[in-house]
PDB file of C-alpha atoms in Angstrom:
ATOM      1  CA  THR R   1     121.121-175.351 -26.630  1.00  0.00           C
ATOM      2  CA  THR R   2     120.421-171.757 -25.688  1.00  0.00           C
ATOM      3  CA  SER R   3     120.346-168.679 -27.857  1.00  0.00           C
ATOM      4  CA  LYS R   4     123.553-166.632 -28.009  1.00  0.00           C
ATOM      5  CA  ILE R   5     121.580-163.500 -28.921  1.00  0.00           C
ATOM      6  CA  PRO R   6     121.487-161.060 -25.975  1.00  0.00           C
ATOM      7  CA  GLU R   7     117.950-160.788 -24.538  1.00  0.00           C
ATOM      8  CA  GLU R   8     117.737-157.039 -25.228  1.00  0.00           C
ATOM      9  CA  ASN R   9     118.240-157.762 -28.949  1.00  0.00           C
ATOM     10  CA  LEU R  10     115.465-160.339 -29.201  1.00  0.00           C
ATOM     11  CA  ALA R  11     112.768-158.052 -30.572  1.00  0.00           C
ATOM     12  CA  GLU R  12     109.382-159.000 -32.037  1.00  0.00           C
ATOM     13  CA  LYS R  13     110.761-158.600 -35.542  1.00  0.00           C
ATOM     14  CA  VAL R  14     113.703-160.952 -36.059  1.00  0.00           C
ATOM     15  CA  ASP R  15     116.854-159.247 -37.291  1.00  0.00           C
ATOM     16  CA  TYR R  16     118.573-162.030 -39.236  1.00  0.00           C
ATOM     17  CA  LYS R  17     121.647-159.907 -39.920  1.00  0.00           C
ATOM     18  CA  LEU R  18     122.120-159.452 -36.168  1.00  0.00           C
ATOM     19  CA  HIS R  19     121.613-163.194 -35.631  1.00  0.00           C
ATOM     20  CA  GLY R  20     124.269-163.982 -38.245  1.00  0.00           C
ATOM     21  CA  GLN R  21     126.748-161.477 -36.810  1.00  0.00           C
ATOM     22  CA  THR R  22     126.210-162.772 -33.270  1.00  0.00           C
ATOM     23  CA  LEU R  23     126.678-166.378 -34.342  1.00  0.00           C
ATOM     24  CA  ALA R  24     129.871-165.491 -36.252  1.00  0.00           C
ATOM     25  CA  ARG R  25     131.230-163.575 -33.225  1.00  0.00           C
ATOM     26  CA  TYR R  26     130.448-166.534 -30.962  1.00  0.00           C
ATOM     27  CA  ALA R  27     132.234-168.943 -33.362  1.00  0.00           C
ATOM     28  CA  ILE R  28     135.310-166.686 -33.600  1.00  0.00           C
ATOM     29  CA  ASP R  29     135.474-166.266 -29.797  1.00  0.00           C
ATOM     30  CA  ASN R  30     135.446-170.045 -29.357  1.00  0.00           C
ATOM     31  CA  MET R  31     138.127-170.794 -31.963  1.00  0.00           C
ATOM     32  CA  ASP R  32     140.836-170.482 -29.316  1.00  0.00           C
ATOM     33  CA  THR R  33     139.323-173.343 -27.320  1.00  0.00           C
ATOM     34  CA  LEU R  34     139.549-175.799 -30.205  1.00  0.00           C
ATOM     35  CA  THR R  35     142.395-178.275 -30.553  1.00  0.00           C
ATOM     36  CA  VAL R  36     143.854-179.443 -33.828  1.00  0.00           C
ATOM     37  CA  VAL R  37     142.823-182.992 -34.699  1.00  0.00           C
ATOM     38  CA  ASP R  38     144.504-185.191 -37.280  1.00  0.00           C
ATOM     39  CA  SER R  39     141.501-185.978 -39.437  1.00  0.00           C
ATOM     40  CA  GLY R  40     143.148-188.694 -41.479  1.00  0.00           C
ATOM     41  CA  LYS R  41     142.370-189.031 -45.133  1.00  0.00           C
ATOM     42  CA  VAL R  42     139.292-187.733 -46.876  1.00  0.00           C
ATOM     43  CA  GLN R  43     137.157-190.323 -48.662  1.00  0.00           C
ATOM     44  CA  VAL R  44     134.498-189.363 -51.193  1.00  0.00           C
ATOM     45  CA  ILE R  45     132.142-191.853 -52.823  1.00  0.00           C
ATOM     46  CA  ASN R  46     129.663-190.886 -55.538  1.00  0.00           C
ATOM     47  CA  ARG R  47     127.183-193.184 -57.226  1.00  0.00           C
ATOM     48  CA  ASP R  48     123.822-193.206 -58.966  1.00  0.00           C
ATOM     49  CA  VAL R  49     120.918-195.239 -57.631  1.00  0.00           C
ATOM     50  CA  GLN R  50     118.135-196.175 -60.038  1.00  0.00           C
ATOM     51  CA  GLY R  51     114.864-194.854 -58.595  1.00  0.00           C
ATOM     52  CA  LYS R  52     111.680-196.372 -60.038  1.00  0.00           C
ATOM     53  CA  CYS R  53     109.308-193.583 -61.027  1.00  0.00           C
ATOM     54  CA  SER R  54     105.674-193.508 -59.961  1.00  0.00           C
ATOM     55  CA  HIS R  55     103.925-192.709 -63.247  1.00  0.00           C
ATOM     56  CA  ASP R  56     100.715-194.680 -63.052  1.00  0.00           C
ATOM     57  CA  GLU R  57      99.893-194.679 -59.349  1.00  0.00           C
ATOM     58  CA  ASP R  58      97.287-191.900 -59.619  1.00  0.00           C
ATOM     59  CA  GLY R  59      95.404-193.117 -62.691  1.00  0.00           C
ATOM     60  CA  ASP R  60      92.013-192.791 -61.025  1.00  0.00           C
ATOM     61  CA  LEU R  61      92.647-189.128 -60.134  1.00  0.00           C
ATOM     62  CA  ILE R  62      93.947-187.867 -63.480  1.00  0.00           C
ATOM     63  CA  GLN R  63      90.429-187.267 -64.814  1.00  0.00           C
ATOM     64  CA  TYR R  64      89.760-184.732 -62.012  1.00  0.00           C
ATOM     65  CA  ILE R  65      92.822-182.537 -62.519  1.00  0.00           C
ATOM     66  CA  ASP R  66      91.008-180.155 -64.885  1.00  0.00           C
ATOM     67  CA  ILE R  67      88.225-179.623 -62.319  1.00  0.00           C
ATOM     68  CA  VAL R  68      90.765-178.706 -59.641  1.00  0.00           C
ATOM     69  CA  GLN R  69      92.783-176.520 -62.040  1.00  0.00           C
ATOM     70  CA  ASN R  70      89.649-174.636 -63.148  1.00  0.00           C
ATOM     71  CA  ALA R  71      88.624-174.099 -59.520  1.00  0.00           C
ATOM     72  CA  TYR R  72      92.103-172.730 -58.794  1.00  0.00           C
ATOM     73  CA  ASN R  73      91.970-170.373 -61.796  1.00  0.00           C
ATOM     74  CA  SER R  74      88.560-169.020 -60.828  1.00  0.00           C
ATOM     75  CA  GLY R  75      88.736-169.014 -57.030  1.00  0.00           C
ATOM     76  CA  GLY R  76      92.304-169.612 -55.874  1.00  0.00           C
ATOM     77  CA  ALA R  77      93.920-172.283 -53.722  1.00  0.00           C
ATOM     78  CA  SER R  78      90.993-172.650 -51.289  1.00  0.00           C
ATOM     79  CA  ALA R  79      88.557-173.251 -54.140  1.00  0.00           C
ATOM     80  CA  ALA R  80      90.934-175.831 -55.637  1.00  0.00           C
ATOM     81  CA  GLN R  81      91.204-177.629 -52.311  1.00  0.00           C
ATOM     82  CA  ARG R  82      87.410-177.699 -51.887  1.00  0.00           C
ATOM     83  CA  ALA R  83      86.972-178.970 -55.454  1.00  0.00           C
ATOM     84  CA  GLY R  84      89.624-181.657 -55.001  1.00  0.00           C
ATOM     85  CA  ARG R  85      88.420-183.079 -51.705  1.00  0.00           C
ATOM     86  CA  PRO R  86      85.696-185.332 -53.144  1.00  0.00           C
ATOM     87  CA  TYR R  87      88.258-186.809 -55.512  1.00  0.00           C
ATOM     88  CA  GLY R  88      91.117-187.293 -53.063  1.00  0.00           C
ATOM     89  CA  ILE R  89      93.272-184.469 -54.461  1.00  0.00           C
ATOM     90  CA  ASN R  90      94.628-182.607 -51.430  1.00  0.00           C
ATOM     91  CA  SER R  91      95.724-179.370 -53.083  1.00  0.00           C
ATOM     92  CA  ILE R  92      96.528-177.632 -56.338  1.00  0.00           C
ATOM     93  CA  TYR R  93     100.141-178.738 -55.771  1.00  0.00           C
ATOM     94  CA  HIS R  94      98.967-182.341 -55.566  1.00  0.00           C
ATOM     95  CA  ALA R  95      97.044-181.922 -58.828  1.00  0.00           C
ATOM     96  CA  ARG R  96     100.122-180.478 -60.517  1.00  0.00           C
ATOM     97  CA  ALA R  97     102.307-183.314 -59.215  1.00  0.00           C
ATOM     98  CA  ILE R  98      99.828-185.911 -60.518  1.00  0.00           C
ATOM     99  CA  SER R  99      99.766-184.118 -63.854  1.00  0.00           C
ATOM    100  CA  ARG R 100     103.581-184.064 -64.041  1.00  0.00           C
ATOM    101  CA  ARG R 101     103.836-187.751 -63.174  1.00  0.00           C
ATOM    102  CA  ALA R 102     101.106-188.749 -65.616  1.00  0.00           C
ATOM    103  CA  GLY R 103     102.552-186.742 -68.502  1.00  0.00           C
ATOM    104  CA  SER R 104     106.152-187.364 -67.656  1.00  0.00           C
ATOM    105  CA  THR R 105     108.860-187.975 -70.176  1.00  0.00           C
ATOM    106  CA  TYR R 106     111.522-188.987 -67.657  1.00  0.00           C
ATOM    107  CA  GLY R 107     111.071-192.725 -68.193  1.00  0.00           C
ATOM    108  CA  GLU R 108     110.465-195.660 -65.894  1.00  0.00           C
ATOM    109  CA  TYR R 109     113.610-194.971 -63.837  1.00  0.00           C
ATOM    110  CA  LEU R 110     115.436-191.831 -62.843  1.00  0.00           C
ATOM    111  CA  ASP R 111     119.051-191.661 -61.645  1.00  0.00           C
ATOM    112  CA  ILE R 112     119.373-190.468 -58.054  1.00  0.00           C
ATOM    113  CA  PRO R 113     122.925-189.118 -57.519  1.00  0.00           C
ATOM    114  CA  ILE R 114     124.098-189.863 -53.963  1.00  0.00           C
ATOM    115  CA  SER R 115     127.395-189.122 -52.213  1.00  0.00           C
ATOM    116  CA  THR R 116     129.205-189.741 -48.957  1.00  0.00           C
ATOM    117  CA  VAL R 117     132.184-187.820 -47.658  1.00  0.00           C
ATOM    118  CA  ALA R 118     134.254-189.109 -44.724  1.00  0.00           C
ATOM    119  CA  ILE R 119     136.864-187.025 -42.924  1.00  0.00           C
ATOM    120  CA  GLY R 120     138.482-189.039 -40.162  1.00  0.00           C
ATOM    121  CA  ASP R 121     135.656-190.303 -37.962  1.00  0.00           C
ATOM    122  CA  VAL R 122     133.078-187.843 -39.312  1.00  0.00           C
ATOM    123  CA  ALA R 123     130.820-188.712 -42.260  1.00  0.00           C
ATOM    124  CA  PHE R 124     128.545-186.575 -44.415  1.00  0.00           C
ATOM    125  CA  VAL R 125     125.661-188.140 -46.337  1.00  0.00           C
ATOM    126  CA  VAL R 126     124.795-185.916 -49.303  1.00  0.00           C
ATOM    127  CA  ALA R 127     121.210-186.626 -50.345  1.00  0.00           C
ATOM    128  CA  PRO R 128     119.246-185.210 -53.236  1.00  0.00           C
ATOM    129  CA  TYR R 129     115.555-184.586 -52.656  1.00  0.00           C
ATOM    130  CA  GLU R 130     114.094-184.082 -49.219  1.00  0.00           C
ATOM    131  CA  MET R 131     114.237-187.116 -46.960  1.00  0.00           C
ATOM    132  CA  PHE R 132     112.245-187.734 -43.777  1.00  0.00           C
ATOM    133  CA  ASP R 133     114.076-187.608 -40.453  1.00  0.00           C
ATOM    134  CA  VAL R 134     113.251-191.286 -39.831  1.00  0.00           C
ATOM    135  CA  ASN R 135     115.497-192.251 -42.762  1.00  0.00           C
ATOM    136  CA  GLY R 136     118.234-189.886 -41.609  1.00  0.00           C
ATOM    137  CA  MET R 137     118.084-191.330 -38.085  1.00  0.00           C
ATOM    138  CA  ASP R 138     118.313-194.864 -39.493  1.00  0.00           C
ATOM    139  CA  ILE R 139     121.458-193.918 -41.407  1.00  0.00           C
ATOM    140  CA  LYS R 140     122.978-192.170 -38.353  1.00  0.00           C
ATOM    141  CA  GLU R 141     122.197-195.054 -35.969  1.00  0.00           C
ATOM    142  CA  ASN R 142     123.757-197.643 -38.287  1.00  0.00           C
ATOM    143  CA  SER R 143     126.722-195.560 -39.437  1.00  0.00           C
ATOM    144  CA  PRO R 144     130.144-196.847 -38.338  1.00  0.00           C
ATOM    145  CA  TYR R 145     131.356-193.239 -37.912  1.00  0.00           C
ATOM    146  CA  LYS R 146     131.500-191.349 -34.618  1.00  0.00           C
ATOM    147  CA  MET R 147     129.429-188.526 -36.139  1.00  0.00           C
ATOM    148  CA  THR R 148     127.257-188.663 -39.254  1.00  0.00           C
ATOM    149  CA  PHE R 149     125.586-185.607 -40.743  1.00  0.00           C
ATOM    150  CA  ILE R 150     122.722-185.838 -43.271  1.00  0.00           C
ATOM    151  CA  LEU R 151     122.640-183.054 -45.899  1.00  0.00           C
ATOM    152  CA  THR R 152     119.437-183.099 -47.960  1.00  0.00           C
ATOM    153  CA  THR R 153     118.189-181.321 -51.075  1.00  0.00           C
ATOM    154  CA  ALA R 154     121.705-181.477 -52.477  1.00  0.00           C
ATOM    155  CA  ASN R 155     123.097-182.928 -55.743  1.00  0.00           C
ATOM    156  CA  ASP R 156     120.460-181.202 -57.841  1.00  0.00           C
ATOM    157  CA  GLY R 157     117.505-183.039 -56.276  1.00  0.00           C
ATOM    158  CA  PHE R 158     113.961-181.771 -56.101  1.00  0.00           C
ATOM    159  CA  SER R 159     110.726-183.056 -54.560  1.00  0.00           C
ATOM    160  CA  TYR R 160     110.569-185.628 -51.737  1.00  0.00           C
ATOM    161  CA  ILE R 161     111.643-189.170 -50.900  1.00  0.00           C
ATOM    162  CA  ALA R 162     108.947-190.437 -48.538  1.00  0.00           C
ATOM    163  CA  PRO R 163     109.457-193.460 -46.255  1.00  0.00           C
ATOM    164  CA  GLU R 164     107.295-196.577 -46.365  1.00  0.00           C
ATOM    165  CA  TYR R 165     104.983-195.623 -43.498  1.00  0.00           C
ATOM    166  CA  ALA R 166     104.094-192.235 -45.039  1.00  0.00           C
ATOM    167  CA  PHE R 167     102.494-193.939 -48.046  1.00  0.00           C
ATOM    168  CA  ASP R 168      99.983-195.628 -45.731  1.00  0.00           C
ATOM    169  CA  HIS R 169      98.948-192.342 -44.097  1.00  0.00           C
ATOM    170  CA  GLY R 170      99.123-190.011 -47.074  1.00  0.00           C
ATOM    171  CA  CYS R 171     100.737-186.603 -46.785  1.00  0.00           C
ATOM    172  CA  TYR R 172     101.948-183.696 -48.864  1.00  0.00           C
ATOM    173  CA  GLU R 173     105.380-185.253 -49.366  1.00  0.00           C
ATOM    174  CA  VAL R 174     103.866-188.478 -50.702  1.00  0.00           C
ATOM    175  CA  ASP R 175     101.601-186.486 -53.006  1.00  0.00           C
ATOM    176  CA  MET R 176     104.569-184.541 -54.384  1.00  0.00           C
ATOM    177  CA  ARG R 177     106.818-187.570 -54.919  1.00  0.00           C
ATOM    178  CA  TYR R 178     108.428-188.805 -58.113  1.00  0.00           C
ATOM    179  CA  PHE R 179     109.383-192.256 -56.840  1.00  0.00           C
ATOM    180  CA  VAL R 180     107.560-195.386 -55.755  1.00  0.00           C
ATOM    181  CA  ARG R 181     107.137-196.776 -52.259  1.00  0.00           C
ATOM    182  CA  GLY R 182     110.380-198.217 -50.868  1.00  0.00           C
ATOM    183  CA  THR R 183     112.760-195.735 -52.531  1.00  0.00           C
ATOM    184  CA  ALA R 184     113.680-194.038 -49.219  1.00  0.00           C
ATOM    185  CA  GLU R 185     114.646-197.374 -47.690  1.00  0.00           C
ATOM    186  CA  GLN R 186     116.580-198.287 -50.864  1.00  0.00           C
ATOM    187  CA  LEU R 187     118.585-195.055 -50.527  1.00  0.00           C
ATOM    188  CA  ALA R 188     119.277-195.553 -46.800  1.00  0.00           C
ATOM    189  CA  GLU R 189     120.644-199.018 -47.550  1.00  0.00           C
ATOM    190  CA  ALA R 190     122.798-197.641 -50.372  1.00  0.00           C
ATOM    191  CA  TYR R 191     124.278-194.967 -48.066  1.00  0.00           C
ATOM    192  CA  LEU R 192     125.117-197.509 -45.390  1.00  0.00           C
ATOM    193  CA  THR R 193     126.785-199.757 -47.993  1.00  0.00           C
ATOM    194  CA  MET R 194     128.848-196.781 -49.187  1.00  0.00           C
TER     195      MET R 194
END
């Protein structure tokens, strides 16, 4: 894919209004080339999946949250990161996520609202939270539809749904999670069933 923005308008400072106008003009100009397709009926499926929450997975780190928080309050994010390194806390955000999970009142399970929308041979997977591309690709590759689009951070979701392999390597998204290992794969399976 190449940019539709004329070269002379690609300045050092990006003009997002110009980008939007150019994209809209390009879409309008190409409308005449489109043919009407009978899309068939629209199918919408909504359901809740029970996601097991990860309350007690950071028990050994909870005792160090105050140290990291105090370092953040006195010296900022860099100081918090330095203070957290010996304890395995990657950032102030990690410390806050551990604190939220440890003190959570949302119970052992949390409903994850998921949806699919099919229009003819095109499907949309509407996913709360932020999923990894590996899970989206798995859904797309196994979808019976000609085209499948994955829409994330929808349906009032927040935080991340990390795949199995990410838990073994550790990363920001795993640190900021609310759900246990295997939830991403559980969701992918649920979408494909839908």
